[in-house]
Structure formats: structure tokens, C-alpha cells
mmCIF file of C-alpha atoms in Angstrom:
data_model
loop_
_atom_site.group_PDB
_atom_site.id
_atom_site.type_symbol
_atom_site.label_atom_id
_atom_site.label_comp_id
_atom_site.label_asym_id
_atom_site.label_seq_id
_atom_site.Cartn_x
_atom_site.Cartn_y
_atom_site.Cartn_z
ATOM 1 C CA UNK O 100 0.048 0.001 0.107
ATOM 2 C CA UNK O 101 1.364 3.389 -0.969
ATOM 3 C CA UNK O 102 1.822 6.432 1.196
ATOM 4 C CA UNK O 103 -1.251 8.132 -0.321
ATOM 5 C CA UNK O 104 -3.463 5.118 0.308
ATOM 6 C CA UNK O 105 -2.489 4.924 3.735
ATOM 7 C CA UNK O 106 -2.914 8.603 4.239
ATOM 8 C CA UNK O 107 -6.506 8.491 2.975
ATOM 9 C CA UNK O 108 -7.388 5.267 5.048
ATOM 10 C CA UNK O 109 -6.281 6.504 8.355
ATOM 11 C CA UNK O 110 -7.919 9.968 7.586
ATOM 12 C CA UNK O 111 -11.167 8.250 6.798
ATOM 13 C CA UNK O 112 -10.835 6.075 9.984
ATOM 14 C CA UNK O 113 -10.162 9.131 12.085
ATOM 15 C CA UNK O 114 -13.068 11.151 10.566
ATOM 16 C CA UNK O 115 -15.135 8.133 11.106
ATOM 17 C CA UNK O 116 -14.455 8.151 14.818
ATOM 18 C CA UNK O 117 -14.828 11.593 15.295
ATOM 19 C CA UNK O 118 -18.369 11.514 13.805
ATOM 20 C CA UNK O 119 -19.345 8.601 15.823
ATOM 21 C CA UNK O 120 -17.883 10.143 19.120
ATOM 22 C CA UNK O 121 -19.302 13.292 18.731
ATOM 23 C CA UNK O 122 -21.836 13.961 15.861
ATOM 24 C CA UNK O 123 -24.036 11.023 14.974
ATOM 25 C CA UNK O 124 -24.617 7.210 16.203
ATOM 26 C CA UNK O 125 -26.713 4.419 15.670
ATOM 27 C CA UNK O 126 -28.050 2.453 18.822
ATOM 28 C CA UNK O 127 -30.107 -0.699 19.190
ATOM 29 C CA UNK O 128 -33.138 -0.389 21.803
ATOM 30 C CA UNK O 129 -33.129 -2.851 24.686
ATOM 31 C CA UNK O 130 -36.452 -2.997 26.518
ATOM 32 C CA UNK O 131 -39.941 -2.009 25.947
ATOM 33 C CA UNK O 132 -40.064 1.305 27.927
ATOM 34 C CA UNK O 133 -40.525 3.622 24.797
ATOM 35 C CA UNK O 134 -43.127 1.468 23.035
ATOM 36 C CA UNK O 135 -44.972 2.207 20.717
ATOM 37 C CA UNK O 136 -42.893 4.930 19.581
ATOM 38 C CA UNK O 137 -39.782 2.949 19.805
ATOM 39 C CA UNK O 138 -39.865 -0.639 19.676
ATOM 40 C CA UNK O 139 -37.625 -3.197 21.329
ATOM 41 C CA UNK O 140 -34.548 -4.282 19.198
ATOM 42 C CA UNK O 141 -35.401 -1.289 16.767
ATOM 43 C CA UNK O 142 -32.228 0.773 15.546
ATOM 44 C CA UNK O 143 -32.404 4.333 16.345
ATOM 45 C CA UNK O 144 -30.407 7.298 14.790
ATOM 46 C CA UNK O 145 -28.909 9.557 17.472
ATOM 47 C CA UNK O 146 -27.777 13.375 16.847
ATOM 48 C CA UNK O 147 -25.115 13.520 19.515
ATOM 49 C CA UNK O 148 -24.657 17.099 18.667
ATOM 50 C CA UNK O 149 -28.144 18.338 19.267
ATOM 51 C CA UNK O 150 -27.621 19.762 22.591
ATOM 52 C CA UNK O 151 -23.719 20.353 22.774
ATOM 53 C CA UNK O 152 -20.239 18.511 22.686
ATOM 54 C CA UNK O 153 -20.135 15.390 24.787
ATOM 55 C CA UNK O 154 -17.113 14.639 26.770
ATOM 56 C CA UNK O 155 -15.665 11.584 25.024
ATOM 57 C CA UNK O 156 -16.491 8.304 26.465
ATOM 58 C CA UNK O 157 -18.353 10.309 29.318
ATOM 59 C CA UNK O 158 -21.697 10.869 30.631
ATOM 60 C CA UNK O 159 -21.889 14.562 30.469
ATOM 61 C CA UNK O 160 -21.273 17.485 27.845
ATOM 62 C CA UNK O 161 -18.257 19.617 27.646
ATOM 63 C CA UNK O 162 -19.858 22.285 26.053
ATOM 64 C CA UNK O 163 -23.616 22.970 25.733
ATOM 65 C CA UNK O 164 -25.460 25.164 23.139
ATOM 66 C CA UNK O 165 -29.139 24.050 23.272
ATOM 67 C CA UNK O 166 -31.642 22.565 25.646
ATOM 68 C CA UNK O 167 -33.902 19.729 25.108
ATOM 69 C CA UNK O 168 -37.548 20.667 24.549
ATOM 70 C CA UNK O 169 -40.736 18.828 25.766
ATOM 71 C CA UNK O 170 -41.366 15.887 23.556
ATOM 72 C CA UNK O 171 -37.688 15.152 22.423
ATOM 73 C CA UNK O 172 -36.801 11.786 22.722
ATOM 74 C CA UNK O 173 -33.358 12.106 24.561
ATOM 75 C CA UNK O 174 -30.342 9.889 25.117
ATOM 76 C CA UNK O 175 -28.473 9.972 28.713
ATOM 77 C CA UNK O 176 -26.254 7.756 30.678
ATOM 78 C CA UNK O 177 -27.833 6.137 33.689
ATOM 79 C CA UNK O 178 -25.816 3.616 36.000
ATOM 80 C CA UNK O 179 -23.405 3.190 33.145
ATOM 81 C CA UNK O 180 -25.987 2.466 30.537
ATOM 82 C CA UNK O 181 -27.418 4.371 27.597
ATOM 83 C CA UNK O 182 -30.972 5.347 28.124
ATOM 84 C CA UNK O 183 -33.628 6.784 25.811
ATOM 85 C CA UNK O 184 -36.575 8.475 27.284
ATOM 86 C CA UNK O 185 -38.880 11.188 26.151
ATOM 87 C CA UNK O 186 -38.515 14.524 27.732
ATOM 88 C CA UNK O 187 -41.709 14.919 29.468
ATOM 89 C CA UNK O 188 -41.048 18.427 31.241
ATOM 90 C CA UNK O 189 -38.296 21.024 31.137
ATOM 91 C CA UNK O 190 -37.059 23.305 33.917
ATOM 92 C CA UNK O 191 -39.580 25.341 35.722
ATOM 93 C CA UNK O 192 -42.669 23.446 34.478
ATOM 94 C CA UNK O 193 -45.079 23.053 37.238
ATOM 95 C CA UNK O 194 -45.941 19.505 38.626
ATOM 96 C CA UNK O 195 -49.312 19.033 40.070
ATOM 97 C CA UNK O 196 -49.529 15.765 42.021
ATOM 98 C CA UNK O 197 -52.640 13.934 43.072
ATOM 99 C CA UNK O 198 -53.347 11.088 45.515
ATOM 100 C CA UNK O 199 -56.966 10.655 44.987
ATOM 101 C CA UNK O 200 -57.763 7.341 43.700
ATOM 102 C CA UNK O 201 -54.247 6.297 42.887
ATOM 103 C CA UNK O 202 -51.303 8.375 42.525
ATOM 104 C CA UNK O 203 -50.293 10.521 39.502
ATOM 105 C CA UNK O 204 -48.231 13.807 38.382
ATOM 106 C CA UNK O 205 -49.752 16.070 35.859
ATOM 107 C CA UNK O 206 -47.527 18.285 33.917
ATOM 108 C CA UNK O 207 -48.386 20.658 30.953
ATOM 109 C CA UNK O 208 -51.714 19.073 30.517
ATOM 110 C CA UNK O 209 -50.679 15.436 30.683
ATOM 111 C CA UNK O 210 -50.874 13.244 33.648
ATOM 112 C CA UNK O 211 -48.499 10.440 34.335
ATOM 113 C CA UNK O 212 -49.239 7.454 36.859
ATOM 114 C CA UNK O 213 -47.177 6.815 39.776
ATOM 115 C CA UNK O 214 -46.826 4.063 42.100
ATOM 116 C CA UNK O 215 -46.803 4.963 45.992
ATOM 117 C CA UNK O 216 -43.142 4.709 46.095
ATOM 118 C CA UNK O 217 -42.478 7.028 43.345
ATOM 119 C CA UNK O 218 -45.052 9.348 44.747
ATOM 120 C CA UNK O 219 -43.488 9.621 48.024
ATOM 121 C CA UNK O 220 -40.051 10.151 46.305
ATOM 122 C CA UNK O 221 -40.874 13.109 44.251
ATOM 123 C CA UNK O 222 -44.270 14.732 45.771
ATOM 124 C CA UNK O 223 -42.393 17.454 47.361
ATOM 125 C CA UNK O 224 -41.071 18.935 43.912
ATOM 126 C CA UNK O 225 -43.585 21.778 43.069
ATOM 127 C CA UNK O 226 -41.595 22.447 39.745
ATOM 128 C CA UNK O 227 -39.155 20.671 37.606
ATOM 129 C CA UNK O 228 -35.645 22.069 38.938
ATOM 130 C CA UNK O 229 -33.543 24.541 36.959
ATOM 131 C CA UNK O 230 -31.105 22.801 34.442
ATOM 132 C CA UNK O 231 -32.940 19.501 34.507
ATOM 133 C CA UNK O 232 -35.668 17.606 32.785
ATOM 134 C CA UNK O 233 -38.010 15.015 33.583
ATOM 135 C CA UNK O 234 -37.728 12.017 31.346
ATOM 136 C CA UNK O 235 -40.271 9.329 31.159
ATOM 137 C CA UNK O 236 -40.860 6.242 29.005
ATOM 138 C CA UNK O 237 -43.820 6.256 26.843
ATOM 139 C CA UNK O 238 -44.706 2.694 28.055
ATOM 140 C CA UNK O 239 -45.354 4.239 31.720
ATOM 141 C CA UNK O 240 -46.035 0.687 33.035
ATOM 142 C CA UNK O 241 -42.681 -0.928 31.906
ATOM 143 C CA UNK O 242 -40.564 2.175 32.296
ATOM 144 C CA UNK O 243 -37.952 3.029 35.089
ATOM 145 C CA UNK O 244 -37.421 6.964 34.523
ATOM 146 C CA UNK O 245 -37.450 10.221 36.413
ATOM 147 C CA UNK O 246 -40.401 8.938 38.450
ATOM 148 C CA UNK O 247 -37.913 6.490 39.897
ATOM 149 C CA UNK O 248 -34.515 8.035 39.754
ATOM 150 C CA UNK O 249 -35.157 11.859 39.602
ATOM 151 C CA UNK O 250 -34.799 14.448 37.095
ATOM 152 C CA UNK O 251 -32.003 14.552 34.534
ATOM 153 C CA UNK O 252 -29.469 17.362 34.553
ATOM 154 C CA UNK O 253 -29.475 18.862 31.023
ATOM 155 C CA UNK O 254 -25.483 18.612 30.679
ATOM 156 C CA UNK O 255 -26.085 14.899 31.142
ATOM 157 C CA UNK O 256 -28.236 14.629 28.115
ATOM 158 C CA UNK O 257 -25.948 13.287 25.380
ATOM 159 C CA UNK O 258 -27.962 13.265 22.234
ATOM 160 C CA UNK O 259 -31.559 13.501 20.448
ATOM 161 C CA UNK O 260 -33.070 10.614 18.794
ATOM 162 C CA UNK O 261 -33.835 11.849 15.283
ATOM 163 C CA UNK O 262 -34.912 8.562 13.509
ATOM 164 C CA UNK O 263 -35.843 5.139 13.773
#
């Protein structure tokens, strides 16, 4: 292999790695927490630069230039695993809890069911805290999400699902 070919091969590999680490990725979905919008074992396309520049091989952003919006399907790391959930509420949005005939939280006109444990954990939050989002799976009954582990710092949101 001549020098010119090696240069193009190495350049191509380097460009591909930079794109995968910082710009774009494809991931396989494990679990049914986002059904029916995203099915188990389907492939999703992730815009890793939608909200900022991620720390290489880390779980937070180095530089942030945008905030997730309500309804975005976001990617973040929880307990060392990549997680995909829907942004159900953004910083400052009011949370209205109910314990009448079951537990629930309403935000922006939408009501999400809660278990008693989830209710007791988050019932004192009257609004989504600054610089965080509430991320909830579309399949409420089969989703471990912000109702269980709390609000997600926006600096920990590493991408936006843009296609499936």
C-alpha cells in the first residue's frame, strides 16, 4: 500500500471515529419502555451534537449550546448504561401531584401514573428544577425513569433521537 493510500485510509478512520464520538450514532434499543414509539430491538439514529459537545466516553457535556424541548426523545447515561426516554417536562414547569384514587403527577396538561413509592419520592417537587428535565418512557407501566431516579441534569443529556 503506497503512502497516499495509507493517508486516505487513516484519515477516513479518524473522521469516522470523530463523527461517531461527537456527532452521530446508531443504537439498538433494549427494552420496551419507549413502546409504541420506539420498539424493542429497533435501531435509532442519534444526533449527538443536538445539545452540545459530549465529553468523549463520558456521561456529560463539555460544552452545551441547546436545551432539550418537551417531547424530544433524549439519550443519557444512567448507572453506566445508555438510556432513551421522552422529555416530559423542562426546567420550571409546574408539577401537580394527586393521591385521589391512585397516585399521579400532571405536567403541561398530561398526567403520568405513579406508584406509591414514586409519589413519596417526588411529591415535594412543585416544579422541575432548573437545569434539569423530567424524562419518562412512553410505556409508563414498563419504564424506569425520572419517576424512579429523579430529574436528569441537562448537561448529562448526550443526544437526541432523530429517527428510527
